[in-house]
Each structure stands twice: as C-alpha cells, then as structure tokens.
Short mmCIF file of C-alpha atoms in Angstrom, two decimals:
data_model
loop_
_atom_site.label_atom_id
_atom_site.label_comp_id
_atom_site.label_asym_id
_atom_site.label_seq_id
_atom_site.Cartn_x
_atom_site.Cartn_y
_atom_site.Cartn_z
CA GLY O 9 10.57 -33.70 0.67
CA ILE O 10 13.92 -32.00 0.64
CA GLN O 11 16.84 -34.09 -0.54
CA VAL O 12 20.33 -33.50 0.84
CA GLU O 13 23.33 -34.78 -1.07
CA GLN O 14 26.92 -34.62 0.10
CA SER O 15 30.05 -35.08 -1.94
CA PRO O 16 32.47 -36.67 -2.08
CA PRO O 17 31.36 -39.70 -0.04
CA ASP O 18 34.97 -40.48 0.90
CA LEU O 19 38.12 -38.41 0.97
CA ILE O 20 41.65 -39.44 1.90
CA LEU O 21 44.24 -36.71 2.28
CA GLN O 22 47.72 -36.21 3.60
CA GLU O 23 48.20 -34.11 6.70
CA GLY O 24 48.55 -30.45 5.78
CA ALA O 25 46.33 -30.61 2.70
CA ASN O 26 43.25 -28.48 2.16
CA SER O 27 39.82 -29.88 1.39
CA THR O 28 36.37 -28.77 0.27
CA LEU O 29 33.23 -30.69 1.16
CA ARG O 30 29.97 -29.95 -0.60
CA CYS O 31 26.32 -30.15 0.43
CA ASN O 32 23.54 -29.73 -2.13
CA PHE O 33 19.90 -29.43 -1.16
CA SER O 34 16.86 -29.67 -3.38
CA ASP O 35 14.71 -26.85 -2.02
CA SER O 36 15.08 -23.54 -0.26
CA VAL O 37 15.98 -23.81 3.42
CA ASN O 38 16.38 -21.38 6.29
CA ASN O 39 18.54 -23.56 8.49
CA LEU O 40 21.67 -25.48 7.57
CA GLN O 41 24.16 -26.99 9.98
CA TRP O 42 27.50 -28.75 9.56
CA PHE O 43 28.58 -31.44 12.01
CA HIS O 44 31.71 -33.48 12.59
CA GLN O 45 31.44 -37.00 13.98
CA ASN O 46 34.76 -38.18 15.37
CA PRO O 47 35.88 -41.82 15.20
CA TRP O 48 34.43 -42.40 18.68
CA GLY O 49 30.94 -41.35 17.57
CA GLN O 50 30.68 -37.91 19.16
CA LEU O 51 28.82 -35.43 16.95
CA ILE O 52 29.96 -31.84 17.23
CA ASN O 53 28.13 -28.89 15.74
CA LEU O 54 30.62 -26.96 13.58
CA PHE O 55 28.48 -24.28 12.00
CA TYR O 56 24.94 -23.04 11.95
CA ILE O 57 24.95 -21.30 8.58
CA PRO O 58 21.68 -20.74 6.70
CA SER O 59 23.47 -18.23 4.45
CA GLY O 60 26.74 -16.35 4.08
CA THR O 61 30.19 -17.30 5.30
CA LYS O 62 31.54 -18.16 8.74
CA GLN O 63 35.01 -19.06 9.91
CA ASN O 64 36.27 -20.87 12.96
CA GLY O 65 40.02 -21.40 13.00
CA ARG O 66 41.04 -23.68 10.13
CA LEU O 67 37.43 -24.36 9.23
CA SER O 68 35.10 -22.16 7.27
CA ALA O 69 31.72 -22.62 5.66
CA THR O 70 29.79 -20.85 2.96
CA THR O 71 26.12 -21.30 2.13
CA VAL O 72 24.64 -19.90 -1.07
CA ALA O 73 20.97 -20.36 -0.33
CA THR O 74 19.76 -19.09 -3.71
CA GLU O 75 21.81 -21.78 -5.47
CA ARG O 76 21.04 -24.44 -2.86
CA TYR O 77 24.48 -25.50 -1.78
CA SER O 78 26.90 -25.17 1.08
CA LEU O 79 30.65 -25.73 1.21
CA LEU O 80 32.84 -26.67 4.16
CA TYR O 81 36.51 -25.79 3.84
CA ILE O 82 39.21 -27.41 5.94
CA SER O 83 42.66 -25.90 5.64
CA SER O 84 45.96 -27.42 6.77
CA SER O 85 44.30 -30.71 7.70
CA GLN O 86 45.32 -32.51 10.87
CA THR O 87 44.79 -36.15 11.80
CA THR O 88 42.23 -35.03 14.37
CA ASP O 89 40.07 -33.75 11.50
CA SER O 90 39.37 -37.35 10.51
CA GLY O 91 35.81 -38.56 10.85
CA VAL O 92 32.51 -38.06 9.09
CA TYR O 93 31.18 -34.63 8.18
CA PHE O 94 27.42 -34.22 7.92
CA CYS O 95 25.28 -31.38 6.73
CA ALA O 96 21.64 -31.14 7.78
CA VAL O 97 18.80 -28.84 6.78
CA VAL O 98 15.38 -28.19 8.26
CA GLY O 99 12.51 -29.76 6.34
CA SER O 100 8.86 -28.78 6.08
CA ASN O 101 7.99 -30.49 9.37
CA TYR O 102 10.68 -28.47 11.13
CA GLN O 103 12.90 -31.52 11.56
CA LEU O 104 16.45 -31.90 10.37
CA ILE O 105 17.09 -33.78 7.15
CA TRP O 106 20.56 -35.26 7.09
CA GLY O 107 22.96 -35.90 4.26
CA ALA O 108 24.74 -39.24 4.09
CA GLY O 109 28.03 -37.67 5.14
CA THR O 110 31.57 -37.37 3.81
CA LYS O 111 34.07 -39.70 5.42
CA LEU O 112 37.40 -37.92 5.74
CA ILE O 113 40.65 -39.70 6.54
CA ILE O 114 43.75 -37.61 7.18
CA LYS O 115 46.96 -39.60 6.97
CA PRO O 116 50.01 -38.50 8.99
CA ASP P 26 29.25 -24.89 26.54
CA VAL P 27 26.10 -26.96 26.43
CA LYS P 28 26.44 -30.39 27.91
CA VAL P 29 24.21 -33.25 26.80
CA THR P 30 24.81 -36.36 28.87
CA GLN P 31 23.68 -39.85 27.99
CA SER P 32 23.63 -42.28 30.89
CA SER P 33 25.45 -45.19 29.26
CA ARG P 34 28.11 -45.41 26.57
CA TYR P 35 27.62 -49.13 25.96
CA LEU P 36 24.63 -51.29 26.83
CA VAL P 37 23.93 -54.97 26.25
CA LYS P 38 20.37 -56.26 26.70
CA ARG P 39 18.41 -59.41 25.94
CA THR P 40 15.51 -59.71 23.53
CA GLY P 41 12.25 -58.85 25.26
CA GLU P 42 13.79 -56.72 27.99
CA LYS P 43 12.49 -53.23 28.71
CA VAL P 44 15.28 -50.74 28.10
CA PHE P 45 15.60 -47.16 29.31
CA LEU P 46 18.03 -44.71 27.70
CA GLU P 47 18.42 -41.50 29.63
CA CYS P 48 19.49 -38.08 28.37
CA VAL P 49 20.06 -34.92 30.39
CA GLN P 50 20.95 -31.44 29.16
CA ASP P 51 22.15 -28.64 31.39
CA MET P 52 21.36 -25.49 29.41
CA ASP P 53 17.61 -25.13 29.81
CA HIS P 54 16.95 -26.12 26.20
CA GLU P 55 13.34 -26.53 25.20
CA ASN P 56 13.88 -28.99 22.36
CA MET P 57 15.17 -32.51 22.78
CA PHE P 58 15.56 -35.32 20.26
CA TRP P 59 16.35 -39.01 20.01
CA TYR P 60 18.05 -40.37 16.89
CA ARG P 61 19.42 -43.74 15.95
CA GLN P 62 22.40 -44.11 13.64
CA ASP P 63 23.04 -47.20 11.58
CA PRO P 64 25.75 -47.82 8.98
CA GLY P 65 24.56 -46.76 5.54
CA LEU P 66 21.32 -45.28 6.87
CA GLY P 67 22.58 -42.11 8.51
CA LEU P 68 20.73 -40.46 11.38
CA ARG P 69 17.04 -41.17 11.71
CA LEU P 70 14.74 -39.30 14.08
CA ILE P 71 12.80 -41.48 16.51
CA TYR P 72 10.99 -38.95 18.73
CA PHE P 73 11.33 -35.34 19.72
CA SER P 74 9.92 -32.99 22.31
CA TYR P 75 9.43 -29.22 22.29
CA ASP P 76 8.33 -28.94 25.90
CA VAL P 77 7.81 -30.82 29.12
CA LYS P 78 5.26 -33.63 28.81
CA MET P 79 5.10 -33.01 25.09
CA LYS P 80 6.26 -35.56 22.50
CA GLU P 81 6.08 -35.96 18.76
CA LYS P 82 6.83 -38.94 16.57
CA GLY P 83 9.75 -38.73 14.24
CA ASP P 84 10.43 -40.88 11.21
CA ILE P 85 10.80 -44.26 12.94
CA PRO P 86 8.85 -44.31 16.23
CA GLU P 87 7.69 -47.93 16.04
CA GLY P 88 8.89 -49.99 18.96
CA TYR P 89 9.87 -46.92 21.00
CA SER P 90 8.26 -44.53 23.45
CA VAL P 91 9.58 -41.46 25.26
CA SER P 92 9.07 -39.56 28.46
CA ARG P 93 9.76 -35.94 29.31
CA GLU P 94 8.66 -35.26 32.86
CA LYS P 95 11.28 -32.55 33.43
CA LYS P 96 12.67 -30.02 31.02
CA GLU P 97 16.26 -31.24 31.31
CA ARG P 98 15.57 -34.96 30.91
CA PHE P 99 14.35 -36.92 27.89
CA SER P 100 14.10 -40.69 28.15
CA LEU P 101 13.84 -43.21 25.34
CA ILE P 102 12.09 -46.47 26.18
CA LEU P 103 12.25 -49.74 24.30
CA GLU P 104 9.19 -51.57 25.63
CA SER P 105 10.38 -54.99 24.45
CA ALA P 106 13.83 -54.88 22.92
CA SER P 107 14.42 -56.70 19.66
CA THR P 108 17.61 -57.51 17.78
CA ASN P 109 16.77 -54.98 15.04
CA GLN P 110 17.02 -52.26 17.66
CA THR P 111 20.74 -52.85 18.00
CA SER P 112 22.12 -49.45 17.07
CA MET P 113 23.88 -46.28 18.16
CA TYR P 114 21.38 -43.99 19.91
CA LEU P 115 22.07 -40.26 19.99
CA CYS P 116 20.30 -37.66 22.08
CA ALA P 117 20.35 -33.99 21.08
CA SER P 118 18.98 -30.69 22.28
CA SER P 119 18.50 -27.18 20.94
CA LEU P 120 17.50 -23.93 22.54
CA SER P 121 13.99 -23.21 21.37
CA GLY P 122 11.72 -22.58 18.46
CA ALA P 123 10.53 -24.74 15.64
CA SER P 124 13.47 -23.96 13.38
CA ASN P 125 15.83 -26.21 15.32
CA GLU P 126 18.69 -23.80 15.57
CA LYS P 127 22.07 -25.17 16.53
CA LEU P 128 21.80 -28.76 17.70
CA PHE P 129 23.99 -30.25 20.44
CA PHE P 130 24.55 -33.98 20.79
CA GLY P 131 25.39 -36.37 23.58
CA SER P 132 28.21 -38.88 23.13
CA GLY P 133 25.83 -41.68 22.16
CA THR P 134 24.81 -45.06 23.55
CA GLN P 135 25.79 -48.16 21.61
CA LEU P 136 23.01 -50.64 22.35
CA SER P 137 23.35 -54.32 21.54
CA VAL P 138 20.27 -56.53 21.83
CA LEU P 139 21.11 -60.23 21.94
#
C-alpha cells in the first residue's frame, strides 16, 4: 500500500520564524490533505490539495503530484501554530492513509 | 462551517462495560468515520459509513461495532470494554463520494478503561 512519510518529526522554532514541513508519498494519489492538531487534540483541516498551490493567510501548501511530495509552509510563526501537523492521502480502498506527523513547537 | 460534535470529551469506564460514543454532524454529510489515536501509532480507522444503515470495517474493527440509523449520527460501540481500548477516539465526516474529500473532525473523546 501507499506509504506516507513526514519530515521532520519534530521542529522547535522561535516565534516569527518561517518553516517548511514535507510529506512524501510512495504512489500517485488524487487526494491529499493537511491537518493541524492543536495541543488540546482538535484536528483542523488546513488544506485539501491534490495538486498545485493554495494559500490561507500565513499558511500555504504545494503538492507536486508527479514527484510525490507536498510541502506546508508556515510564515511568521505564532505560538498558536504549535501542535502536530499531519498529511493524509487516499489509498486504494478509498480510505485516508496518515503520515506520522510533524510536532511543531513555537517558543515565544 | 461544518460542525462535528462528539458527546463526551472525557469518559472513564470499567472493564467489561458496554460503551457508546456518539457523533453528530450538522452539514448533511454522507460519509462518517471513527478513528482512534494512540501515541506513536497515529490515526487508525476503526469503521466508516457512506450512507445510512451502511457500515464498513476499517483497519482495526475488532472489539468495536457501529450504528448509523440516521444520516447525521454515527455511533461507536464497545461491546465489552477492555483496558487496551483506552485511547483518544475521533469522529470525522466528509461530504460525499468515495474520494474522501475534505475531512472534518470532532474534538475527540478521551476514553479510559480501568
């Protein structure tokens, strides 16, 4: 089945810094989503981005489907950006396959 | 915005008890899902449903059952709770189709089985 790998596993940054999170997947996909899980456990859908680039405020995402990766950019980080960022792709049985996540800590 | 509501934020049950976890979505979504999340194991799919009275097993259905009598409500049932079912349970929904476009999650239920 499709493998989803995220890097880095952990990231600690100072407030105001920029960051890039990466998601590699082992096979072609037609559905990729990025999620943020806050420290209280709530999972929020950030982007539905099977290909191309999308932006939402300080966050943007780019998926290059032909090269099997997606990037999540966070600019001017704030402490509220802390949490775990997951990417997930749809597998052959139409269910989401999740990466292990990148744990981001933004220090004030 | 879509709202997915899980009935309890924290739940403590005893081994052997029958446990019901309820999930309601308010946007007429066809697809609903139950996941559990454990440290180091990520999110694992327990059951999902594409329509009323329809259910499909996910990756780890053993020890669980589900019920979807109404479109907006998807219940997860632990027939006889065990300590290895202590976990964070997350319900999710998406609009329609097999491609699982944009998924929306509830706030989760942290279940402890003693």
